[in-house]
Short mmCIF file of C-alpha atoms in Angstrom, two decimals:
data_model
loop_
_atom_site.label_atom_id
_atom_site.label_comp_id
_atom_site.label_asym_id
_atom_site.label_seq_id
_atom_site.Cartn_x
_atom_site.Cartn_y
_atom_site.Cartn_z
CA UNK A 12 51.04 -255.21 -118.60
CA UNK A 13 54.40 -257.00 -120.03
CA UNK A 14 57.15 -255.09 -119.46
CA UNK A 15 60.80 -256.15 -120.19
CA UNK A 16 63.63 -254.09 -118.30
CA UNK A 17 66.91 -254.04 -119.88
CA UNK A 18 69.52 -252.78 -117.81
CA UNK A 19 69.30 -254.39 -113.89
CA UNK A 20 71.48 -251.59 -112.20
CA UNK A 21 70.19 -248.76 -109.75
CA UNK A 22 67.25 -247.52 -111.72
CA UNK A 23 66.56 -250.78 -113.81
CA UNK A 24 66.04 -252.60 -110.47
CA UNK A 25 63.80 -249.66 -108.98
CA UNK A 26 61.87 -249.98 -111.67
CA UNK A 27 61.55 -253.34 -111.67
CA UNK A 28 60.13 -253.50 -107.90
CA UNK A 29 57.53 -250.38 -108.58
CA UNK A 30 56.39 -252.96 -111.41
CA UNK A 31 56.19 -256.06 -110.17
CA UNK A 32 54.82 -254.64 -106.52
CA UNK A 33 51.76 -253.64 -108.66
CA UNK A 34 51.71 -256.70 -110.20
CA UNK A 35 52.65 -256.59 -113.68
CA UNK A 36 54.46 -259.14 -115.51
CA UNK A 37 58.36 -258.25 -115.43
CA UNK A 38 60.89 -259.63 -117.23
CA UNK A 39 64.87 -258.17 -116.32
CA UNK A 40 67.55 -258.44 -119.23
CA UNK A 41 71.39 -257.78 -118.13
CA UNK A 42 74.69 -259.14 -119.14
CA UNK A 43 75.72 -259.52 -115.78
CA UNK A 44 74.44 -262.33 -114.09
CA UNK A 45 74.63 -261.40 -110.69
CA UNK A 46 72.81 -258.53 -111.19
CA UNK A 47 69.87 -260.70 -113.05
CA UNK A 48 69.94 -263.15 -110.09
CA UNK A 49 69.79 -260.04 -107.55
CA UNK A 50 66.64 -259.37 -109.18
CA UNK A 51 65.32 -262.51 -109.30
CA UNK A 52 65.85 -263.22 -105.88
CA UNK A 53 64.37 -260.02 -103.97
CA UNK A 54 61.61 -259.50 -106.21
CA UNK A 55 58.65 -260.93 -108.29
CA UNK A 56 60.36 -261.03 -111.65
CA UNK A 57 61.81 -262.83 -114.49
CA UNK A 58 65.46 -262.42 -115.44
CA UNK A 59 67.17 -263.09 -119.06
CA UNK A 60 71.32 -263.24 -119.09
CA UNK A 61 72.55 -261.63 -122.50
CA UNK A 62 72.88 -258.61 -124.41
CA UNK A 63 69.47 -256.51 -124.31
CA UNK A 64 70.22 -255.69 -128.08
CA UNK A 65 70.62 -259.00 -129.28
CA UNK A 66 67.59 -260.22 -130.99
CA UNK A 67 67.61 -264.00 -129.43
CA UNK A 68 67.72 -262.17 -126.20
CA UNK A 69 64.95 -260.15 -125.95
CA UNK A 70 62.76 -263.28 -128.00
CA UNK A 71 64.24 -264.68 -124.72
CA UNK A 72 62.68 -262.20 -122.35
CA UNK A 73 59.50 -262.71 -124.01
CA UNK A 74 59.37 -259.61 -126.69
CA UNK A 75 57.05 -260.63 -129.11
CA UNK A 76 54.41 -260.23 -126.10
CA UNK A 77 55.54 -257.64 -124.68
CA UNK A 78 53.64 -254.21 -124.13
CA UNK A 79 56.67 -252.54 -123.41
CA UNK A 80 60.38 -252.14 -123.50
CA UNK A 81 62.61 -250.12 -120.97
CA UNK A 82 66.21 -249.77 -122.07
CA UNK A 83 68.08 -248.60 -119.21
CA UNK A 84 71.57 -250.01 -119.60
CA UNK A 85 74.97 -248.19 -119.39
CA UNK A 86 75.29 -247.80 -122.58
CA UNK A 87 73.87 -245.33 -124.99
CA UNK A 88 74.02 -247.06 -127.94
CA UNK A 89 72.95 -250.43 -126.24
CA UNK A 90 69.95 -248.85 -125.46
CA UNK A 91 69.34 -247.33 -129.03
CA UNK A 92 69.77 -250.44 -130.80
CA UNK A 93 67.67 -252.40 -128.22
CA UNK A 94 64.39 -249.94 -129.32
CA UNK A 95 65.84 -250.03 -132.84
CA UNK A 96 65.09 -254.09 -132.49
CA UNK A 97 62.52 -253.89 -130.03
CA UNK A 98 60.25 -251.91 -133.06
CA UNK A 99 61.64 -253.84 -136.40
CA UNK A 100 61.66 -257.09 -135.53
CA UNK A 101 58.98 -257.54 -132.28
CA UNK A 102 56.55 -254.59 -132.71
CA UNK A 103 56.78 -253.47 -129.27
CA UNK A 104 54.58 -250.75 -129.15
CA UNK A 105 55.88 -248.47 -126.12
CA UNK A 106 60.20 -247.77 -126.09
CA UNK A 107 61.52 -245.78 -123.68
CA UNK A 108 65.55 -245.34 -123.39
CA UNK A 109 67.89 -244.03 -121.38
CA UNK A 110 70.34 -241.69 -122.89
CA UNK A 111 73.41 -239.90 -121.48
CA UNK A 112 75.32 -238.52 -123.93
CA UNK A 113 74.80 -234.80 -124.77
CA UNK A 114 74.91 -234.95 -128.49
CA UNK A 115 72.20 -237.56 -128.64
CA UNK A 116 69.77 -234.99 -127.02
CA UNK A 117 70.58 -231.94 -128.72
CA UNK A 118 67.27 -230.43 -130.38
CA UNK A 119 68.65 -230.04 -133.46
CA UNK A 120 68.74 -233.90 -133.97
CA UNK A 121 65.39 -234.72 -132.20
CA UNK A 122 63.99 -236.21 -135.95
CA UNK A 123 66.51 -238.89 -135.10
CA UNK A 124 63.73 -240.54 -132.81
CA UNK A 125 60.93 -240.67 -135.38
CA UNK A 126 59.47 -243.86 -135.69
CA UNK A 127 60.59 -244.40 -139.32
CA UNK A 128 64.55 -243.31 -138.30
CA UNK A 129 65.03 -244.61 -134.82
CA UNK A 130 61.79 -245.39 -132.99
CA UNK A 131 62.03 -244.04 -129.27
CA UNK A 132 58.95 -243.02 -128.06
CA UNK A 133 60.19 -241.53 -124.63
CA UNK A 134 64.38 -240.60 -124.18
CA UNK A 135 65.11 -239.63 -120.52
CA UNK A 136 67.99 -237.47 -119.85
CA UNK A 137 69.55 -238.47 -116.37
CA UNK A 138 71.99 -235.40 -116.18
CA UNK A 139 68.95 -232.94 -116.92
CA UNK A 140 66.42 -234.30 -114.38
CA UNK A 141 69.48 -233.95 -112.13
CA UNK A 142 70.17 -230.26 -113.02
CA UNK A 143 66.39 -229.74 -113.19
CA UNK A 144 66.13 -230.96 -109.46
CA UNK A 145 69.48 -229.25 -108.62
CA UNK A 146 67.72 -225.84 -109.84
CA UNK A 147 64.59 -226.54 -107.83
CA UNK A 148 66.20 -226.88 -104.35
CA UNK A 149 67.93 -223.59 -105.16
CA UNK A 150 64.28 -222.10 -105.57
CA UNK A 151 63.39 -223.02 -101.99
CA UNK A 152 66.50 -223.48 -100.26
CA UNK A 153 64.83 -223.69 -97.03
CA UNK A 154 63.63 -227.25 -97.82
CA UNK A 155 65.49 -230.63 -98.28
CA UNK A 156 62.67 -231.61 -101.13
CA UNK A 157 61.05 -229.74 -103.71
CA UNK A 158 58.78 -230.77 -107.05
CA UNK A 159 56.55 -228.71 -108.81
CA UNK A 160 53.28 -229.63 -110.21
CA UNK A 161 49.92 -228.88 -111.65
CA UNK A 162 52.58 -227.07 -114.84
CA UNK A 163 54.19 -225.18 -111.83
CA UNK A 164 51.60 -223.87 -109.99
CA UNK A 165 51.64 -226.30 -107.11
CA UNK A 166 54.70 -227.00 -105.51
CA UNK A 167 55.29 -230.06 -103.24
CA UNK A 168 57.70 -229.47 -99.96
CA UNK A 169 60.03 -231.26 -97.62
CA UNK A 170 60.28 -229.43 -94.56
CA UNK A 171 62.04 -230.45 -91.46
CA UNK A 172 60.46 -228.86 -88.01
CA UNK A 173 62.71 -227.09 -85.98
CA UNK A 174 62.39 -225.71 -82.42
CA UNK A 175 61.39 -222.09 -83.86
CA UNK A 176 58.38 -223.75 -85.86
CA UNK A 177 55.38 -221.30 -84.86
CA UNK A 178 53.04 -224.63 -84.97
CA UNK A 179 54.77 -227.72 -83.21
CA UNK A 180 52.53 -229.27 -81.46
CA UNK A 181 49.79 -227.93 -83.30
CA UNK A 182 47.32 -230.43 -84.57
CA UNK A 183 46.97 -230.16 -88.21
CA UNK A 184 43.46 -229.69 -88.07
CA UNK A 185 43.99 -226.11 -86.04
CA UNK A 186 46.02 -225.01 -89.04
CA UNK A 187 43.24 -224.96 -90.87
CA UNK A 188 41.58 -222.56 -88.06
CA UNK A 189 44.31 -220.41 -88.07
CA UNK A 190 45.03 -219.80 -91.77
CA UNK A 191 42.02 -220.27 -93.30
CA UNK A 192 43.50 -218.77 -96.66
CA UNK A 193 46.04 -220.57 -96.85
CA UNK A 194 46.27 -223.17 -99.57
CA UNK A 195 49.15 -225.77 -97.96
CA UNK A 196 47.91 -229.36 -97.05
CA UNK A 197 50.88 -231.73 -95.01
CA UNK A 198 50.48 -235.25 -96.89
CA UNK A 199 53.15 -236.86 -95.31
CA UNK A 200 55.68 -236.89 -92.04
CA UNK A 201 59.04 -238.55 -91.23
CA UNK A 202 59.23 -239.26 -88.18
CA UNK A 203 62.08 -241.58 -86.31
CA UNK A 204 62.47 -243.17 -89.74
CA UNK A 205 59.41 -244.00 -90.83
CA UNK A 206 56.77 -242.30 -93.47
CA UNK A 207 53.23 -242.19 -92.64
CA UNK A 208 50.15 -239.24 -94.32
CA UNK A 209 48.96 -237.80 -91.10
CA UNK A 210 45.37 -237.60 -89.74
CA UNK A 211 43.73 -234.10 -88.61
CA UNK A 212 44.50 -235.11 -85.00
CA UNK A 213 48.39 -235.72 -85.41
CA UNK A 214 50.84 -233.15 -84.27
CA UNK A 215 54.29 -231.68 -85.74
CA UNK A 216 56.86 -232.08 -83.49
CA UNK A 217 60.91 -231.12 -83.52
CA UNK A 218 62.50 -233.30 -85.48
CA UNK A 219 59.80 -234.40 -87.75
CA UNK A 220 60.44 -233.96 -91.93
CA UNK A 221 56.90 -233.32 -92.89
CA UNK A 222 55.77 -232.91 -96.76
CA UNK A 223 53.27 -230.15 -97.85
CA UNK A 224 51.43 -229.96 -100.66
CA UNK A 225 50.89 -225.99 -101.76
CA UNK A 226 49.66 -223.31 -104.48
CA UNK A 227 52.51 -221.65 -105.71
CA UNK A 228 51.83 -217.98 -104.42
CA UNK A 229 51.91 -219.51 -101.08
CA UNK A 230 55.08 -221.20 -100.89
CA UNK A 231 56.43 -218.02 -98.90
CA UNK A 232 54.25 -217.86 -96.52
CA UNK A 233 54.20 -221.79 -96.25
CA UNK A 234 57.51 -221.91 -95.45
CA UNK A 235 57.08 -218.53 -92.85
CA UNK A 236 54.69 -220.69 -91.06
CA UNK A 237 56.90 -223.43 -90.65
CA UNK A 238 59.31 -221.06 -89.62
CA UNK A 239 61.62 -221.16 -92.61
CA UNK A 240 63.02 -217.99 -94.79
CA UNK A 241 63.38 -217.80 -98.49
CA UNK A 242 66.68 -216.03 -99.49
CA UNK A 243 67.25 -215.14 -102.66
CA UNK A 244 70.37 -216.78 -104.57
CA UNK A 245 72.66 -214.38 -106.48
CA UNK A 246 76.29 -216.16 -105.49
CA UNK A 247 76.40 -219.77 -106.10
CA UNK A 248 78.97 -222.31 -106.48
CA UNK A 249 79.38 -225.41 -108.00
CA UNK A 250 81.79 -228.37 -107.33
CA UNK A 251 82.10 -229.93 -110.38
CA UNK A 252 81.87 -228.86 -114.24
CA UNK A 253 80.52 -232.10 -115.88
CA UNK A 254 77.37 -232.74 -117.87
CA UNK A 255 75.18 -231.44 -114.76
CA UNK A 256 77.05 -228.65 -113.41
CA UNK A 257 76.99 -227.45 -116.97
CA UNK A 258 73.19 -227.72 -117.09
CA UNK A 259 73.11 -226.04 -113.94
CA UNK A 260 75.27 -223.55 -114.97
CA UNK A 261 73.94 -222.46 -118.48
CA UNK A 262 70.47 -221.97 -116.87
CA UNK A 263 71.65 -219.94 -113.83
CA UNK A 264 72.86 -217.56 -116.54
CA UNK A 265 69.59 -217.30 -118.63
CA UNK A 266 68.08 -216.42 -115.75
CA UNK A 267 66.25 -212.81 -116.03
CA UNK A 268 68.00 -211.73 -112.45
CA UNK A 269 71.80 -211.42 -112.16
CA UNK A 270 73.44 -214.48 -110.10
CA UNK A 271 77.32 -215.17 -110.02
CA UNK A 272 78.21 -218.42 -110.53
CA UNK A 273 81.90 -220.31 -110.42
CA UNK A 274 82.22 -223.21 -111.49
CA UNK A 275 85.09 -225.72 -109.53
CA UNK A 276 86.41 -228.95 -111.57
CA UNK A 277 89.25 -230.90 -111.05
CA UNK A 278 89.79 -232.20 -114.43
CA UNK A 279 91.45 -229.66 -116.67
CA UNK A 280 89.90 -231.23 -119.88
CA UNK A 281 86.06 -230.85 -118.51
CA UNK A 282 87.03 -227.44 -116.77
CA UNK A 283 88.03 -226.31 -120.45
CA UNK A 284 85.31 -227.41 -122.18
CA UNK A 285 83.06 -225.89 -119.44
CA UNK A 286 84.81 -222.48 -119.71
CA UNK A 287 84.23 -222.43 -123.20
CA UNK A 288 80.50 -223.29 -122.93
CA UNK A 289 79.44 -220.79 -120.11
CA UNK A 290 79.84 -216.89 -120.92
CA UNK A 291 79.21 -215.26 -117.81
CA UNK A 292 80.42 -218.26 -114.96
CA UNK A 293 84.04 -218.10 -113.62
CA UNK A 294 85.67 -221.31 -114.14
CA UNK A 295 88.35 -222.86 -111.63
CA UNK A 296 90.61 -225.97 -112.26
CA UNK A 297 91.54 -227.26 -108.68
CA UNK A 298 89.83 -229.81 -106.56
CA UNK A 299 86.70 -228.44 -104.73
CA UNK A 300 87.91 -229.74 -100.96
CA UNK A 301 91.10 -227.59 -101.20
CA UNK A 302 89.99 -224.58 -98.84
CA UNK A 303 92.54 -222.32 -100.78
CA UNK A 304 90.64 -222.72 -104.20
CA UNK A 305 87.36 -222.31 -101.89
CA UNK A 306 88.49 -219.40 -100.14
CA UNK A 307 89.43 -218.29 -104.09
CA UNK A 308 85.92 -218.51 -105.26
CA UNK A 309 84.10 -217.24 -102.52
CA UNK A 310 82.72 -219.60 -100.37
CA UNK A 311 81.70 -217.41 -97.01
CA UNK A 312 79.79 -214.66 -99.35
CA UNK A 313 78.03 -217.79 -101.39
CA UNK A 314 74.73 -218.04 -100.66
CA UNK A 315 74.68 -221.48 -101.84
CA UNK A 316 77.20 -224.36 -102.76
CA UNK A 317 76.20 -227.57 -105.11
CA UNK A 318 78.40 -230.88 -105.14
CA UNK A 319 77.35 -232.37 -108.50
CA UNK A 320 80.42 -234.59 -109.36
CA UNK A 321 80.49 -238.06 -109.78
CA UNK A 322 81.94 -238.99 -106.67
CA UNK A 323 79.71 -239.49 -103.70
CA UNK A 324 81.90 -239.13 -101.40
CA UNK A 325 83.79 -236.17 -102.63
CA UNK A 326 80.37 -234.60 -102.86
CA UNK A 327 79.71 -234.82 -99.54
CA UNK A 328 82.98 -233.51 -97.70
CA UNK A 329 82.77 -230.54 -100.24
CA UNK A 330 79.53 -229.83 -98.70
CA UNK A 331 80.69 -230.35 -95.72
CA UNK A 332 84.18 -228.18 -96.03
CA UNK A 333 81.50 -225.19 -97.28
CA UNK A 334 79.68 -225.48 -94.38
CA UNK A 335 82.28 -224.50 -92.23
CA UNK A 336 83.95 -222.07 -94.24
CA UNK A 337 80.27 -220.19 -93.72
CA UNK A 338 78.52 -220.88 -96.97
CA UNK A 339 74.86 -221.22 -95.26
CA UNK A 340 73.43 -223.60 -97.74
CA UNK A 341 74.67 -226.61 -99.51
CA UNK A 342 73.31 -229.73 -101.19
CA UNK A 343 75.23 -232.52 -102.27
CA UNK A 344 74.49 -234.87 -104.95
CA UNK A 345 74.54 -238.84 -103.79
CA UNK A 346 73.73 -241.41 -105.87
CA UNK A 347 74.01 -244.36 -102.88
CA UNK A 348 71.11 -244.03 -101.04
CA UNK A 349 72.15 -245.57 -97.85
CA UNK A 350 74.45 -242.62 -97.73
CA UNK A 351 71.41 -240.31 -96.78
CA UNK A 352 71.08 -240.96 -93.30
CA UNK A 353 74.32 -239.30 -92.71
CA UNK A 354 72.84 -235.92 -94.42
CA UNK A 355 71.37 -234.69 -91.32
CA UNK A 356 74.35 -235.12 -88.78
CA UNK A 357 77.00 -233.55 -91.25
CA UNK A 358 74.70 -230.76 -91.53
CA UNK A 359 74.13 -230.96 -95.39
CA UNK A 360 71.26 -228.91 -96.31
CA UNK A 361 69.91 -231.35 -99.08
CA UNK A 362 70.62 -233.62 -101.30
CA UNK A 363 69.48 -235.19 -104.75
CA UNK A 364 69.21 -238.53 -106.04
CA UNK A 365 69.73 -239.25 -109.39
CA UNK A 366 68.23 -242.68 -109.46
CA UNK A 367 64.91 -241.52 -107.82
CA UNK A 368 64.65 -238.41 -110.40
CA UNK A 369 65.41 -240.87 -113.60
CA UNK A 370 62.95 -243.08 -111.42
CA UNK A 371 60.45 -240.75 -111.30
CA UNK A 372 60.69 -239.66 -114.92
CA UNK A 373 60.33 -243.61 -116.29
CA UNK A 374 57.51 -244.26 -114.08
CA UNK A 375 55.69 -240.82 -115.32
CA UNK A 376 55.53 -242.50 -118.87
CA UNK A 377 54.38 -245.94 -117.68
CA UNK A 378 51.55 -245.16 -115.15
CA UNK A 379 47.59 -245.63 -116.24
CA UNK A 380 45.41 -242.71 -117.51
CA UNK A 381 46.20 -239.51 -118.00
CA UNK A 382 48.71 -239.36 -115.86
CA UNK A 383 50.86 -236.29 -115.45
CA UNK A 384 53.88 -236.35 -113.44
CA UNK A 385 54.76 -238.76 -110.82
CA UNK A 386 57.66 -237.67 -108.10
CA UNK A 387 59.35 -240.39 -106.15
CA UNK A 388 59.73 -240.23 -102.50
CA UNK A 389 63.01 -241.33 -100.17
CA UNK A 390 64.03 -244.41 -101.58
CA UNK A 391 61.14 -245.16 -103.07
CA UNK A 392 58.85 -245.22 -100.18
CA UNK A 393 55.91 -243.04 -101.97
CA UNK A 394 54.77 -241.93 -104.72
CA UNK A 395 53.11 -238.07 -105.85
CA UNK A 396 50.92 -238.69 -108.66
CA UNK A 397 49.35 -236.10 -110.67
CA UNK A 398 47.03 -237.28 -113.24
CA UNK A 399 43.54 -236.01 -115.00
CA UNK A 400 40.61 -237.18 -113.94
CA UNK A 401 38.57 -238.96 -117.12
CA UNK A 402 35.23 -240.18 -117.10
CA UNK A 403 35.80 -243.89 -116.40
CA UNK A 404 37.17 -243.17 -113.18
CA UNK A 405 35.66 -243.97 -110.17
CA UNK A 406 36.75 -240.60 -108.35
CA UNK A 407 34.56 -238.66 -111.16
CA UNK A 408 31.20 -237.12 -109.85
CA UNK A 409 32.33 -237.71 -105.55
CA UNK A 410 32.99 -235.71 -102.96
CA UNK A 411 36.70 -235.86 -101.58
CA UNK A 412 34.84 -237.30 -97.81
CA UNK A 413 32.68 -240.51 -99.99
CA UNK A 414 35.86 -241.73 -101.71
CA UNK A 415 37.19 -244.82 -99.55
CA UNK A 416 41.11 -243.72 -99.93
CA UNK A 417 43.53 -246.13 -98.69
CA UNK A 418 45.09 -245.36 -95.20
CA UNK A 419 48.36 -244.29 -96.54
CA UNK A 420 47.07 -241.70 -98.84
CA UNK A 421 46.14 -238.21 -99.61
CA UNK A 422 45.10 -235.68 -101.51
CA UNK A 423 47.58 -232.29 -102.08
CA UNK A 424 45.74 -230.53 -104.71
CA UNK A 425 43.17 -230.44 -107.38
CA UNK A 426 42.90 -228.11 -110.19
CA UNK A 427 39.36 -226.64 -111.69
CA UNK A 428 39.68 -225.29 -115.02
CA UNK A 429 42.88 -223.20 -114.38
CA UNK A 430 42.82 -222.71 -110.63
CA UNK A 431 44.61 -224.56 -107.87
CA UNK A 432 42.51 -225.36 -104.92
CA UNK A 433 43.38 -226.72 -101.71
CA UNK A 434 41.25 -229.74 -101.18
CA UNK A 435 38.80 -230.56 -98.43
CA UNK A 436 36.37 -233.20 -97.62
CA UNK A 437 33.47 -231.34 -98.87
CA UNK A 438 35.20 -230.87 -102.48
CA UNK A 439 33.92 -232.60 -105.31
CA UNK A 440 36.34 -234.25 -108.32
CA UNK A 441 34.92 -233.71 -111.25
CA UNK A 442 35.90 -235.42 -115.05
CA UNK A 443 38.47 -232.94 -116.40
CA UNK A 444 39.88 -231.85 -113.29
CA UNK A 445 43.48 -232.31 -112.36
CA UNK A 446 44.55 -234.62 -109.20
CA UNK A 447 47.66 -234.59 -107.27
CA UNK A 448 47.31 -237.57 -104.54
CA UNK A 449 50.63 -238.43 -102.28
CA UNK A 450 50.59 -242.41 -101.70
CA UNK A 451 52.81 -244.94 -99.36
CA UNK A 452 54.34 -247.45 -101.72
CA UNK A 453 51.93 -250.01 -100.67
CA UNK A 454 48.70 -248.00 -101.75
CA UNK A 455 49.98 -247.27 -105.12
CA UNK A 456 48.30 -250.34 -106.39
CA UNK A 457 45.15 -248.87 -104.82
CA UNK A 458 45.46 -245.06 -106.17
CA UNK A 459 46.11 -246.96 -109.72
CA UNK A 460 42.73 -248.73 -109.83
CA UNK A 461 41.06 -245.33 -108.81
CA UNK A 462 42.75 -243.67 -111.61
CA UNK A 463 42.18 -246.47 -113.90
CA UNK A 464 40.36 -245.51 -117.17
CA UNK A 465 38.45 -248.07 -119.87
CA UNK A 466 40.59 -249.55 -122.81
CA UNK A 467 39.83 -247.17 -125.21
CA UNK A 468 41.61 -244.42 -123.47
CA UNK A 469 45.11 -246.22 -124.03
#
């Protein structure tokens, strides 16, 4: 597949490296050099210098090939006009763009993307996969990673073993002896830094972040086992009042069950315009590390603080400066990624990326088959993919035990008809059935050609 990537920043240059990894022809468009030559150096691409909306350009990075068109700059209406031209003048079939700006993803204008106004096939929405993810981890606060799949009814967990875990040292395969009813595979562990999917014989020890795969009436008792509580969230707090803290925000108060929110922004402008958005959240203008303003809000009865400005930094001391002032859970939003490390030994509860969800949401649209959803791990050292099993593939008709997986993958669940079944050797995939499999970055290739379906499905 021919793929041009316009935009060579954080997520332009993650996707960019997923593509060319599984060898696909990739062609990077940015205006600043260095950032093409980055690309061009540490991976298997090609790189154009220009304007992605200039015409010249893109016949530069090879468009009136191409299969597709990712528009992923800073700009808005760069990234508009480059599908706008990537359609009218080169037929590109598939246009996906990246859009920030509220008012450009407001329902009431969604005819604005029709392919006779202005053709985007796909718009992602970085601030709402943010406040998406944000609302997830405040679902199961016990775990530094969540995603749901299979339309909810799976959920995928990051759990990090602790000394009170009722099964370290247990090999895995003895959890199956002792909970026999309980649908929860572990597809992956973290341990001393690196990522490997476990075999029946490994062990969980202290220390270890382990991910588990589970139906989503069992996430409770999941999280029991591995000696985590689920408490329910009715105080929260938010440091920061911009375009995600709003998200987060306006669906915290549609939600069924009473929960108290305040919102804390610095700028008086965006603290306004939040006030006058929200109905039932208490807005404060102050700076979110000034314990004053955090003793103001609330922070020891919180049951939960969120950092969501666009400071890293500032994100994390706020998390921190809950923390001690006895807020029990807090996750901080970092966009650098070789800031995570430091999660753990400041004792922030979790964190989200906003490069791996946008990540994650591009690559959902770009996979082969029917694919579903596809969830982004660490910095981008695996891959969940959740796709439908068709015909052509070669898992259709086998038994989970005959299929010749790839070392560094799994399967997390499989869904017949409408039910979500934990998967065993002895369970047969059948066309029409719904597969999530968890995959090291280096298998994805691999898991690709198993999902793989004839032409005609495209």
């Amino acid at each position: 597949m021919k793929v041009i990537i316009c935009g060579a920043g954080q997520v332009g240059w993650q996707i960019a490296r997923h593509l060319s990894n599984e060898r696909n022809d990739v062609t990077v468009v940015d205006s600043d050099p260095d950032l093409v030559r980055r690309a061009t150096d540490s991976l298997d691409v090609q790189g154009v210098s220009g304007y992605a909306s200039y015409p010249n350009i893109l016949d530069r990075a090879g468009a009136r090939d191409a299969d597709m068109i990712i528009a992923a700059t800073h700009s808005d209406e760069v990234n508009m006009v480059t599908c706008q031209v990537a359609h009218s003048v080169f037929g590109i079939n598939r246009k996906i763009a990246r859009l920030r700006s509220q008012s450009y993803l407001d329902a009431i204008y969604s005819d604005l993307y029709r392919r006779d106004h202005m053709p985007i096939d796909v718009v992602i929405s970085p601030e709402r996969e943010v406040a998406a993810a944000a609302l997830q981890r405040l679902h199961t606060t016990a775990a530094f990673d969540t995603e749901r799949f299979m339309d909810g009814k799976a959920h995928l967990l990051g759990i990090t073993i602790e000394e009170e875990c009722p099964v370290v040292n247990t090999p895995l395969r003895q959890l199956t002896d002792l909970f026999s009813t309980l649908r929860a595979v572990v597809v992956g562990v973290r341990r001393d830094g690196t990522l490997f999917t476990p075999e029946a014989k490994d062990q969980l020890f202290v220390g270890d972040d382990c991910y588990v795969f589970c139906h989503v009436d069992d996430v409770a008792r999941t999280m029991e086992i591995f000696g985590k509580k689920l408490a329910k969230q009715e105080r929260i707090i938010l440091v920061g009042g911009g375009n995600v803290g709003l998200a987060v925000a306006s669906e915290l108060e549609k939600r069924t069950h009473r929960v108290r929110t305040k919102i804390i922004e610095k700028n008086r402008k965006c603290a306004e315009r939040a006030a006058e958005a929200l109905e039932r959240t208490i807005v404060l203008n102050g700076d979110g590390l000034d314990v004053a303003l955090l003793h103001e809000a609330g922070v020891s009865r919180a049951d939960a603080m969120l950092a969501v400005t666009d400071d890293d930094k500032t994100n994390m001391l706020a998390a921190v400066r809950a923390k001690t002032e006895g807020c029990p859970y807090a996750i901080a939003l970092i966009n650098d990624p070789t800031l995570v490390p430091m999660m753990g030994p400041l004792g922030i509860d979790a964190y989200i990326n906003p490069r791996a969800t946008t990540v994650s949401s591009i690559l959902r649209h770009i996979r082969h088959g029917r694919v579903r959803a596809v969830y982004s791990i660490g910095d981008a050292e695996a891959e969940v993919i959740e796709a439908e099993v068709l015909s052509t593939s070669p898992l259709a008709g086998r038994k989970i035990g005959e299929i010749e997986f790839p070392e560094g993958v799994l399967v997390g669940a499989l869904r017949k008809g409408g039910e979500v079944i934990r998967p065993i050797s002895s369970t047969r995939i059948d066309e029409g059935d719904v597969i999530a499999i968890f995959s090291l970055a280096k298998d994805v290739p691999e898991v690709e050609r198993l999902m793989q379906v004839s032409i005609d499905f495209f």
